[in-house]
Short mmCIF file of C-alpha atoms and ligand atoms in Angstrom, two decimals:
data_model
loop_
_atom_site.label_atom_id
_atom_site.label_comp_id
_atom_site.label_asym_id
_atom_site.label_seq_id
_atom_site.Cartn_x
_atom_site.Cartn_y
_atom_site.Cartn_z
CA UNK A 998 -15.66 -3.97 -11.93
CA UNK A 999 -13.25 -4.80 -9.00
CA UNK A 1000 -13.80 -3.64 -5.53
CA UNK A 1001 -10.82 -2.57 -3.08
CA UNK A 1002 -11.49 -2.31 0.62
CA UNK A 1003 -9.10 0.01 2.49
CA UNK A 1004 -9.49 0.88 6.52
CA UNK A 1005 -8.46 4.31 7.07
CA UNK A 1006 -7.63 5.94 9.94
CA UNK A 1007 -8.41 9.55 11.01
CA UNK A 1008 -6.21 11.48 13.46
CA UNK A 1009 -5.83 14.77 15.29
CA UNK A 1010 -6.15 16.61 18.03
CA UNK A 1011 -9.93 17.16 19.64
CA UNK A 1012 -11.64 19.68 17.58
CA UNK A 1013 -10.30 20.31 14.47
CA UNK A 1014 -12.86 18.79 12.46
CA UNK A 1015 -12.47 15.30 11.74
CA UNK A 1016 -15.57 13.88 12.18
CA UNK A 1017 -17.03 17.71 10.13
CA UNK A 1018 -14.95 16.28 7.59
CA UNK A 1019 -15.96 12.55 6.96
CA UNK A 1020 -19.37 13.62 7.96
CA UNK A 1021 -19.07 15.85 4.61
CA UNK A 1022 -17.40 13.54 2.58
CA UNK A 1023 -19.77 10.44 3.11
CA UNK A 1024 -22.49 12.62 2.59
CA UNK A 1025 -21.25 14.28 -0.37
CA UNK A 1026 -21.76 18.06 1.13
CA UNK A 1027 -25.22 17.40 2.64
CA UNK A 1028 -24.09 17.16 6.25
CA UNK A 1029 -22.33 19.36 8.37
CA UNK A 1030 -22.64 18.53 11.81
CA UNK A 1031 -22.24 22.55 13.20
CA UNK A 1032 -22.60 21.74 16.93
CA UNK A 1033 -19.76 19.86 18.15
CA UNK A 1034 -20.14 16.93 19.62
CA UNK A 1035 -16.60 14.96 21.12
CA UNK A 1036 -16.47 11.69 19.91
CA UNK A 1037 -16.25 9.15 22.27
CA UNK A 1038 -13.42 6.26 21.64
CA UNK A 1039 -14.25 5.65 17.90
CA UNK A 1040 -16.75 5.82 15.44
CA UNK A 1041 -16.96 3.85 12.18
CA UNK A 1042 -18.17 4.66 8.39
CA UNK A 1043 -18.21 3.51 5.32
CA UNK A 1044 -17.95 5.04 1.62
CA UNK A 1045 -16.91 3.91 -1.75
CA UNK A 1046 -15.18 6.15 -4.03
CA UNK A 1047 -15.26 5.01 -8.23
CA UNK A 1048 -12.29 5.24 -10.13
CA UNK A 1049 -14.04 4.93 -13.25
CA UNK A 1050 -11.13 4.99 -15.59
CA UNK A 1051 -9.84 1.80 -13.98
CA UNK A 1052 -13.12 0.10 -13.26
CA UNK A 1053 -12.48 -0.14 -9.32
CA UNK A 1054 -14.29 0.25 -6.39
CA UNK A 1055 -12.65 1.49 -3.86
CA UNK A 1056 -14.65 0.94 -0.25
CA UNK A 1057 -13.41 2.94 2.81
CA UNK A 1058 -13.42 2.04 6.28
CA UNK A 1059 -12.74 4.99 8.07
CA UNK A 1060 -12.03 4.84 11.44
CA UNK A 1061 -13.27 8.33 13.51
CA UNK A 1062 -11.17 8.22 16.59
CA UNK A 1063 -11.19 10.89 18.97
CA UNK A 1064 -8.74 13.23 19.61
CA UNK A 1065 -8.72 12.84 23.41
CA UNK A 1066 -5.74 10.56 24.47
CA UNK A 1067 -8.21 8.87 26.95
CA UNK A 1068 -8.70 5.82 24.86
CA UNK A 1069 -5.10 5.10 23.90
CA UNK A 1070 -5.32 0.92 23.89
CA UNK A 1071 -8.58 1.28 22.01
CA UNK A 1072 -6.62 2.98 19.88
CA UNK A 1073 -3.80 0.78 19.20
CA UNK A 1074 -6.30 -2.32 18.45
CA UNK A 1075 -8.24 -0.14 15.82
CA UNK A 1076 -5.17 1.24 14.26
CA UNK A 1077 -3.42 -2.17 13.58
CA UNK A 1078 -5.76 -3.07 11.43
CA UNK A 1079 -5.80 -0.10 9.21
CA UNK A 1080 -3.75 0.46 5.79
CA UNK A 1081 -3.88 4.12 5.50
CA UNK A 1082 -4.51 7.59 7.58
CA UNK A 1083 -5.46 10.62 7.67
CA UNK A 1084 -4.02 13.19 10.64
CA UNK A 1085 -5.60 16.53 10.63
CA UNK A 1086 -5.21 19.71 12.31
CA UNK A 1087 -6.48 23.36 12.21
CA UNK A 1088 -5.05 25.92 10.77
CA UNK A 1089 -6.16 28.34 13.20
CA UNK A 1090 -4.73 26.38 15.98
CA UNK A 1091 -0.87 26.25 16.26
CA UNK A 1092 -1.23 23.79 19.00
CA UNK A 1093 -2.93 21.10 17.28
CA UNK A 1094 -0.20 22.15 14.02
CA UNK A 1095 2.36 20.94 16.57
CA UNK A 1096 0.59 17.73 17.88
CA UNK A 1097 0.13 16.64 14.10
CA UNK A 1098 3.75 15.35 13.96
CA UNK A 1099 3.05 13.13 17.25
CA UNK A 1100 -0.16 11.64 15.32
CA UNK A 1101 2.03 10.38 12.37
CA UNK A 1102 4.77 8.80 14.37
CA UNK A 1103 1.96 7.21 16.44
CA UNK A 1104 0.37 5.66 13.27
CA UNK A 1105 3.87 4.62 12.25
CA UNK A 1106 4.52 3.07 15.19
CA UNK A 1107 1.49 1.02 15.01
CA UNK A 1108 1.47 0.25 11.24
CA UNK A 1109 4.89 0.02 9.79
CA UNK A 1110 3.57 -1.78 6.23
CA UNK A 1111 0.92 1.65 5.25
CA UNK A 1112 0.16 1.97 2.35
CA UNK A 1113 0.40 5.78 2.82
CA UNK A 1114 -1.24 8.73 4.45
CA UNK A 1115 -2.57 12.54 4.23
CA UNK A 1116 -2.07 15.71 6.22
CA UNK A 1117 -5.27 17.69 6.06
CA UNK A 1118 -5.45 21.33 7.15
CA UNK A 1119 -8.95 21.94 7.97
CA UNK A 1120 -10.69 25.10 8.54
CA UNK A 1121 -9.52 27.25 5.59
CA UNK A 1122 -12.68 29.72 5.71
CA UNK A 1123 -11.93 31.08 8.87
CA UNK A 1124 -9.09 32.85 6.35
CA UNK A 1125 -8.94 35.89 9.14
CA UNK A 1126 -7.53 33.71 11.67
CA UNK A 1127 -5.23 31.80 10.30
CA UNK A 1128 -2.11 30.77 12.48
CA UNK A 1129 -0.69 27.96 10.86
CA UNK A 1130 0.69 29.29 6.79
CA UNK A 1131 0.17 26.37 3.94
CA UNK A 1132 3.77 26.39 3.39
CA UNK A 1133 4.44 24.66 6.74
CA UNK A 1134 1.73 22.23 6.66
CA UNK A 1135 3.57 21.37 2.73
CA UNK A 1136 6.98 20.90 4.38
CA UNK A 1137 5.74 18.44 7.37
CA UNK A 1138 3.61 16.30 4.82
CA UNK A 1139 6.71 15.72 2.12
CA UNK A 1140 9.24 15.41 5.51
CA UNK A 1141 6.90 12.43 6.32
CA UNK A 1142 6.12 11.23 2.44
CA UNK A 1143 2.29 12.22 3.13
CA UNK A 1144 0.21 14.25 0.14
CA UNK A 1145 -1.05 16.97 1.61
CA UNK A 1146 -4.68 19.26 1.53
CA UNK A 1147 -6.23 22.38 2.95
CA UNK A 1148 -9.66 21.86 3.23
CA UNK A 1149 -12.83 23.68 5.01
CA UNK A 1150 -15.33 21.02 6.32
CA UNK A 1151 -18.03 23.83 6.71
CA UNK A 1152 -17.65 25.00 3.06
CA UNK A 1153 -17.22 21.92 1.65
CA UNK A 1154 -14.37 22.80 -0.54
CA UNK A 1155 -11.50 20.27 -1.38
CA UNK A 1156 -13.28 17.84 0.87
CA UNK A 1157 -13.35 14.79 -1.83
CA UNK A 1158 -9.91 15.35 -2.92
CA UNK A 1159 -8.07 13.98 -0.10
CA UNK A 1160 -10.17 10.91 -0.45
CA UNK A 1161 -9.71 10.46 -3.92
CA UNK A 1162 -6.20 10.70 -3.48
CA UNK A 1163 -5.92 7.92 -1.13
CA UNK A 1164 -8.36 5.58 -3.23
CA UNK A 1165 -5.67 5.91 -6.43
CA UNK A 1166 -2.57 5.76 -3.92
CA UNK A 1167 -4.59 2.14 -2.72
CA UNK A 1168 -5.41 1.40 -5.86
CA UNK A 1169 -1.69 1.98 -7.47
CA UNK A 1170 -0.28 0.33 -4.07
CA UNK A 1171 -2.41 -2.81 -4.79
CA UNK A 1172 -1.42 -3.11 -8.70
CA UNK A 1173 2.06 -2.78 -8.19
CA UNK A 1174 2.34 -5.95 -5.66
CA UNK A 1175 0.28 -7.91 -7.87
CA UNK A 1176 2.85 -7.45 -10.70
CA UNK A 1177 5.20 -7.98 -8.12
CA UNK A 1178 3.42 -11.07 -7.14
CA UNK A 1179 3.26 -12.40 -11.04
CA UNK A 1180 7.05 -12.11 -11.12
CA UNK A 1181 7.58 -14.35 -7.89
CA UNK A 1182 9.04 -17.88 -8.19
CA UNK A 1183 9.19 -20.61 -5.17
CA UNK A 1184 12.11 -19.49 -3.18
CA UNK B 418 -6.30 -34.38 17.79
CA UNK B 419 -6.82 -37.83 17.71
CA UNK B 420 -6.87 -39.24 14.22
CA UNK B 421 -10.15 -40.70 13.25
CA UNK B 422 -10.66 -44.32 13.00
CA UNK B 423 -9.52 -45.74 9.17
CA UNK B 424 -11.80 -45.65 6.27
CA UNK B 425 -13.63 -48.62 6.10
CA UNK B 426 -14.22 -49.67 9.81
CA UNK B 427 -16.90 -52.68 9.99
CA UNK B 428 -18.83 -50.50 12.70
CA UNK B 429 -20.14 -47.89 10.74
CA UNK B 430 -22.11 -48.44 7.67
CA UNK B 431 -20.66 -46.55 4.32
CA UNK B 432 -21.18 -42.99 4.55
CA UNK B 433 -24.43 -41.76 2.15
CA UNK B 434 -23.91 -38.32 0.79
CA UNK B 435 -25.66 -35.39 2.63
CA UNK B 436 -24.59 -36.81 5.60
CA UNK B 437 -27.22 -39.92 5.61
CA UNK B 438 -30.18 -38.45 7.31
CA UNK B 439 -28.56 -34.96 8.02
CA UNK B 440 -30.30 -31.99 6.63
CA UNK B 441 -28.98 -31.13 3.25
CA UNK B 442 -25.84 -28.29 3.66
CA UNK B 443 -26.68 -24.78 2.42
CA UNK B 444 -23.47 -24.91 0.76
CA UNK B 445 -24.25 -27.73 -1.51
CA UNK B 446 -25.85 -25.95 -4.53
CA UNK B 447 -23.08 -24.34 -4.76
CA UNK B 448 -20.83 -27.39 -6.03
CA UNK B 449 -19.75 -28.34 -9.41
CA UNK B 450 -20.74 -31.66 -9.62
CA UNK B 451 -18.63 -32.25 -12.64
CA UNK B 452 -15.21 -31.31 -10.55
CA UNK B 453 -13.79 -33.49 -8.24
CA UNK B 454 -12.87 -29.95 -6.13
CA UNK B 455 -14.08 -26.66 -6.72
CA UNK B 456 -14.16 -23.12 -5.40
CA UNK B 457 -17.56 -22.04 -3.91
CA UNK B 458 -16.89 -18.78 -2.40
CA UNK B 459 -14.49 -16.31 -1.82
CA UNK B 460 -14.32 -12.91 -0.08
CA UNK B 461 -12.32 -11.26 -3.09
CA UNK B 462 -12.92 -11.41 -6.32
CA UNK B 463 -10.76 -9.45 -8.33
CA UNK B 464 -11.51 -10.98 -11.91
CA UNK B 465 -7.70 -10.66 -13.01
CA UNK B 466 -6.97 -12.42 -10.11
CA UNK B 467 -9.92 -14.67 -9.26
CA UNK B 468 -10.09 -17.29 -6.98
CA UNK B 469 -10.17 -19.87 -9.52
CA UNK B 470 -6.01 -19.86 -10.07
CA UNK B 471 -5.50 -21.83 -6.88
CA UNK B 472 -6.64 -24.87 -8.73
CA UNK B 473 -5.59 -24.20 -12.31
CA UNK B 474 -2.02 -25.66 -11.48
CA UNK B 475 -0.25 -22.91 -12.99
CA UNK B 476 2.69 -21.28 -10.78
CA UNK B 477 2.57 -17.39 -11.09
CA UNK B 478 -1.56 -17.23 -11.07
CA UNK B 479 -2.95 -16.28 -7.93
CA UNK B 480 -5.92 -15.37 -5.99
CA UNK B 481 -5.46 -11.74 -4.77
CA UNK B 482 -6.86 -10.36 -1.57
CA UNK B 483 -7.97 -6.71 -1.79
CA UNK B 484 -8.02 -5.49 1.21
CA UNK B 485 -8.96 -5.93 4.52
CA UNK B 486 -8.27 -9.09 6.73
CA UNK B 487 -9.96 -11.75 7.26
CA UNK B 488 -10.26 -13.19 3.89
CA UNK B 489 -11.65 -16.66 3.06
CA UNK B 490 -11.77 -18.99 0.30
CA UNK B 491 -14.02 -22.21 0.39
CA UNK B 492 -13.28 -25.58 -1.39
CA UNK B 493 -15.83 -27.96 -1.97
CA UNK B 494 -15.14 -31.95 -3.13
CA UNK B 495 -17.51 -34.02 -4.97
CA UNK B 496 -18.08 -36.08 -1.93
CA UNK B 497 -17.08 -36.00 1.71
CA UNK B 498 -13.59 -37.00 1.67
CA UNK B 499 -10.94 -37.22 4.68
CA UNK B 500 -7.98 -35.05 4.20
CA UNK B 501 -4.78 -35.98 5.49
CA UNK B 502 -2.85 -33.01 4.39
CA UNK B 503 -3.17 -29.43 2.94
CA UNK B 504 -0.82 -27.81 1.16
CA UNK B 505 -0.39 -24.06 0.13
CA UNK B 506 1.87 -21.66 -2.05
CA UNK B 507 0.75 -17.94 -0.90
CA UNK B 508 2.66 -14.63 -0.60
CA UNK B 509 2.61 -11.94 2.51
CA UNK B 510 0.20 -14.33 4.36
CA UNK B 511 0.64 -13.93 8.31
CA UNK B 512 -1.67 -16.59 9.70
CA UNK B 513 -3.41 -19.14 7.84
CA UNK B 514 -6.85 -21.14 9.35
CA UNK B 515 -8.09 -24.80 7.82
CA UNK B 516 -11.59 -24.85 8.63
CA UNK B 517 -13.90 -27.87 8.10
CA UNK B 518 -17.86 -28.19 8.54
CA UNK B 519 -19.56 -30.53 10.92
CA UNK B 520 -22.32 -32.49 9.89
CA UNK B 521 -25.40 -30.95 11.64
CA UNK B 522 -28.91 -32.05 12.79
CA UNK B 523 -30.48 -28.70 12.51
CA UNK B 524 -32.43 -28.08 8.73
CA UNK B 525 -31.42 -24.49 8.51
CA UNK B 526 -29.12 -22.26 9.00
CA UNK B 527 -25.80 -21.65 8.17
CA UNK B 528 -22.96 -24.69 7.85
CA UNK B 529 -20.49 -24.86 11.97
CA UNK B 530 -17.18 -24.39 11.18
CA UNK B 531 -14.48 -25.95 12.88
CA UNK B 532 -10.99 -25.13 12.45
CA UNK B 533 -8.39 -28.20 12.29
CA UNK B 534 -5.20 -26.62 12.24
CA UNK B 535 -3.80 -22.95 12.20
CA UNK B 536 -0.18 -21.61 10.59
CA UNK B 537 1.46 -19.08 11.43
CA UNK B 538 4.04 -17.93 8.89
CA UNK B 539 7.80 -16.82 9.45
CA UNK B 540 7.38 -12.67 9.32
CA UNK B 541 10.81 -12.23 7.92
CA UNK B 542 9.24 -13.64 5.07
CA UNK B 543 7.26 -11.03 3.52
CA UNK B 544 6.97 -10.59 -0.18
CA UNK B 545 8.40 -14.08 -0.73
CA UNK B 546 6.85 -17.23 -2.24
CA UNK B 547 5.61 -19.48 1.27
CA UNK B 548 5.27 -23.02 1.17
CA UNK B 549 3.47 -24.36 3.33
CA UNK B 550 2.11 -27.88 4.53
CA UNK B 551 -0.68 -28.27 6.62
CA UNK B 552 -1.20 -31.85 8.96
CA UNK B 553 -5.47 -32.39 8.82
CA UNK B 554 -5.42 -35.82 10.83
CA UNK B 555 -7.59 -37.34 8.17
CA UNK B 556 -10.51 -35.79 9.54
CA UNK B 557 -13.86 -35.60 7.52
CA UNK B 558 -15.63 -33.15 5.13
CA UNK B 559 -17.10 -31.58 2.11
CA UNK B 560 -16.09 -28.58 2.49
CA UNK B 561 -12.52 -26.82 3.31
CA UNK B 562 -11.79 -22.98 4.49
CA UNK B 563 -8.96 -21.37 4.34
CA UNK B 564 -9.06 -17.92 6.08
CA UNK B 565 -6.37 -15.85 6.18
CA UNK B 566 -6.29 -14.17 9.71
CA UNK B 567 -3.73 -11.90 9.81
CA UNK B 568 -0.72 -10.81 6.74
CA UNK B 569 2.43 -9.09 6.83
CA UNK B 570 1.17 -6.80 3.72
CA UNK B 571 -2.28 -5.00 2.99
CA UNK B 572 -2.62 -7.80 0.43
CA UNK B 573 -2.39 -11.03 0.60
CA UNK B 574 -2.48 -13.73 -2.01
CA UNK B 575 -2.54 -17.81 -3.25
CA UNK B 576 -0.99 -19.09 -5.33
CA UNK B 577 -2.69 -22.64 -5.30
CA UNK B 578 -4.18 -24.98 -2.86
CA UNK B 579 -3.78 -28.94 -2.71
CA UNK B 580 -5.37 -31.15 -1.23
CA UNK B 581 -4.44 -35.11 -0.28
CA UNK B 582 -6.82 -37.19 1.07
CA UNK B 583 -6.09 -40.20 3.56
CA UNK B 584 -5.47 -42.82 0.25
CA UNK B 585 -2.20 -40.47 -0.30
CA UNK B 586 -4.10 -38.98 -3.41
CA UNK B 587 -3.47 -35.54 -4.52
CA UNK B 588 -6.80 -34.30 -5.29
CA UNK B 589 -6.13 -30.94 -6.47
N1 GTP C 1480 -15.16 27.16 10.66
C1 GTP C 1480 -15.07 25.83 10.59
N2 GTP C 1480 -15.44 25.04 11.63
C2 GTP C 1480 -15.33 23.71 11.51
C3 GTP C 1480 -14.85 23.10 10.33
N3 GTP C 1480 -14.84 21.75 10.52
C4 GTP C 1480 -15.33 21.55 11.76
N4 GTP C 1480 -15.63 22.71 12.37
C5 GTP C 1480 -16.18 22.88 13.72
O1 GTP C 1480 -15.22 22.46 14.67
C6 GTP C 1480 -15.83 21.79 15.76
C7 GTP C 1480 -15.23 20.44 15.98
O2 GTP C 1480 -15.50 19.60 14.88
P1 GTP C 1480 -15.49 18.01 14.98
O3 GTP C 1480 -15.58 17.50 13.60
O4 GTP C 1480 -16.48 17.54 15.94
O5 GTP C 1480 -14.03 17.77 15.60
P2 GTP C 1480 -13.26 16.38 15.86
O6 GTP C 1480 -11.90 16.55 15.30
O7 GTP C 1480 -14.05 15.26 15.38
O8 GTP C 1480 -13.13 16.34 17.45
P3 GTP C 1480 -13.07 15.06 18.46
O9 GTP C 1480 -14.20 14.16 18.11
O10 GTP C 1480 -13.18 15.63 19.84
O11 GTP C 1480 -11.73 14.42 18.28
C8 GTP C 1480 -17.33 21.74 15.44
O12 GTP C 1480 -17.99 22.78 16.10
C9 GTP C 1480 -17.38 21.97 13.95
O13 GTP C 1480 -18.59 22.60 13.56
C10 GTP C 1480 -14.46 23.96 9.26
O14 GTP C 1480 -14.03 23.51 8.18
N5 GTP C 1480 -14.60 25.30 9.44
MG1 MG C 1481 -14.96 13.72 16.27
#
């Protein structure tokens, strides 16, 4: 058994569900926090995902930050020490669609060796109101090499996959340097 | 720093291990006592990649960090020895820390470190072998850690670790 430890990062505008959706994932569907409550600066969790079929461990850090721009230095310091993200937005809310783009260049600002990232649409229940069509939310993930998901925190659908995603991206990442490593000679 | 006075000064008595009448270190049941060096701990432990390969001499071994920074491996000699120098072959490392313990008075509790020297590696580097030699003024210990502070990749790794001590003797 081998254990990877990854800090992830989770961005997007205030509201659209990022702490709903780690909430949900590190409790695997038993908690969803239904009254919203802003989260101040940054909040911090922990979760290991099993890739069984390669015997690995893969234990998150995730990094809740809040979507306010209040805390931006905070912000910075947490970031650098990160490997991947997460930026969500709602896909009843065009505005927070548009800010998504300014969340990725601001993690790739900060981090320029990621190991990768995903764009999340959240909200996907609220089918009757949606404003933002998957197709879009497709093109700005592959413009910026991200994998991308629509998920509903409240429903709990397609809530793990993200995650799971970004454990094997880690977990590929981390076996092809040490092949790379093997093949290095004193330069 | 000062270097310390030679080996073998007439005004202090040969050195007993334990640290005479100093409380016995936490990390000493941890030591091989066959090995003249050996690893006692590391923070990953990857067992294609364990922490072992920094002494097994062999040039494309390693010990792999897996994620997350800092990471720390610990060294442990036979008896207390004084190093005079350190030298490393690592990839993607962006600051390196030698850390030795102090003797202590106190019967519990966990060993002081001290750091002797920190390294900061060329960032144009990254993905490249590093070789790197690290001055330890001869100073005093049991125990050696090497903690990787900060890296120019997600992961970080050794290649091997070696160790001189005042005589000129390669230890490891
Ligand atoms: N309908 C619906 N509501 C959701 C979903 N996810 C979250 N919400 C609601 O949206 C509101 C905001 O959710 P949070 O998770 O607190 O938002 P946040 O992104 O963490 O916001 P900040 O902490 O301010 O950055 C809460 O009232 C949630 O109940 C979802 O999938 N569907
Ligand atoms: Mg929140």
């Amino acid at each position: 058994m081998r254990l990877l430890r990854c800090r992830l990062a989770v961005l997007g505008e205030s509201a659209v569900g990022k702490t709903a959706l780690i909430q949900m994932f590190k409790s695997e569907g038993a908690h969803y926090p239904k009254n919203y409550i802003m989260t101040l600066a940054a909040e911090f969790h922990s979760k290991t995902v099993q890739i069984r079929e390669k015997d690995t461990s893969v234990e998150f850090y995730v990094m809740d930050l809040s979507g306010k721009g209040l805390y931006d230095s905070l912000r910075r310091q947490v970031l650098e020490g990160t490997s991947m993200f997460i930026v969500v937005y709602d896909v009843t809310n065009e505005e927070s669609f548009k800010m998504a783009e300014k969340w990725i260049d601001e993690y790739n600002a900060v981090v320029s060796n990621s190991v990768g990232g995903a764009l999340i649409g959240n909200k996907s229940d609220l089918e009757e109101r949606i404003e933002v069509k998957t197709q879009r939310g497709q093109d700005l993930a592959r413009e910026h090499n991200l994998a991308f998901f629509e998920c509903s925190a409240l429903r709990g659908t397609e809530v793990e996959t993200p995650f799971n995603w970004l454990a094997n991206a880690f977990l590929n990442a981390y076996e092809d340097k040490m092949k790379l490593y093997a093949s290095l000679d004193k330069s | 720093m000062t270097p310390r006075s030679p080996r073998g000064s007439v005004s202090k008595p040969p050195r007993p291990t334990n640290f005479g009448n100093v409380a016995p270190n936490p990390l000493d049941k941890w030591l091989d006592a066959e090995k003249e060096v050996s690893i006692l701990t590391a923070t990953s432990n990857d067992a294609l990649h364990p922490a072992e390969n920094v002494l097994n001499g062999e040039e494309h071994t390693f010990w792999s960090t897996t994620g997350g920074f800092p990471q720390e491996i610990v060294l442990g000699f036979k008896q207390e020895i004084r190093i005079a120098e350190v030298r490393t072959v690592s990839v993607n490392i962006g600051s390196l820390s030698l850390q030795r313990v102090m003797p202590k008075k106190a019967s519990i509790g966990l060993p002081e470190w001290k750091e002797v020297t920190v390294t900061e590696m060329s960032t144009d580097g990254a993905d490249h072998q590093q070789v790197e030699s690290h001055k330890m003024n001869n100073v005093s210990t049991r125990f050696l850690k090497i903690a990787i502070t900060k890296s120019l990749d997600p992961f970080a790794a050794i290649y091997s670790i070696h160790v001189q001590n005042s005589d000129g003797k390669w230890l490891c």
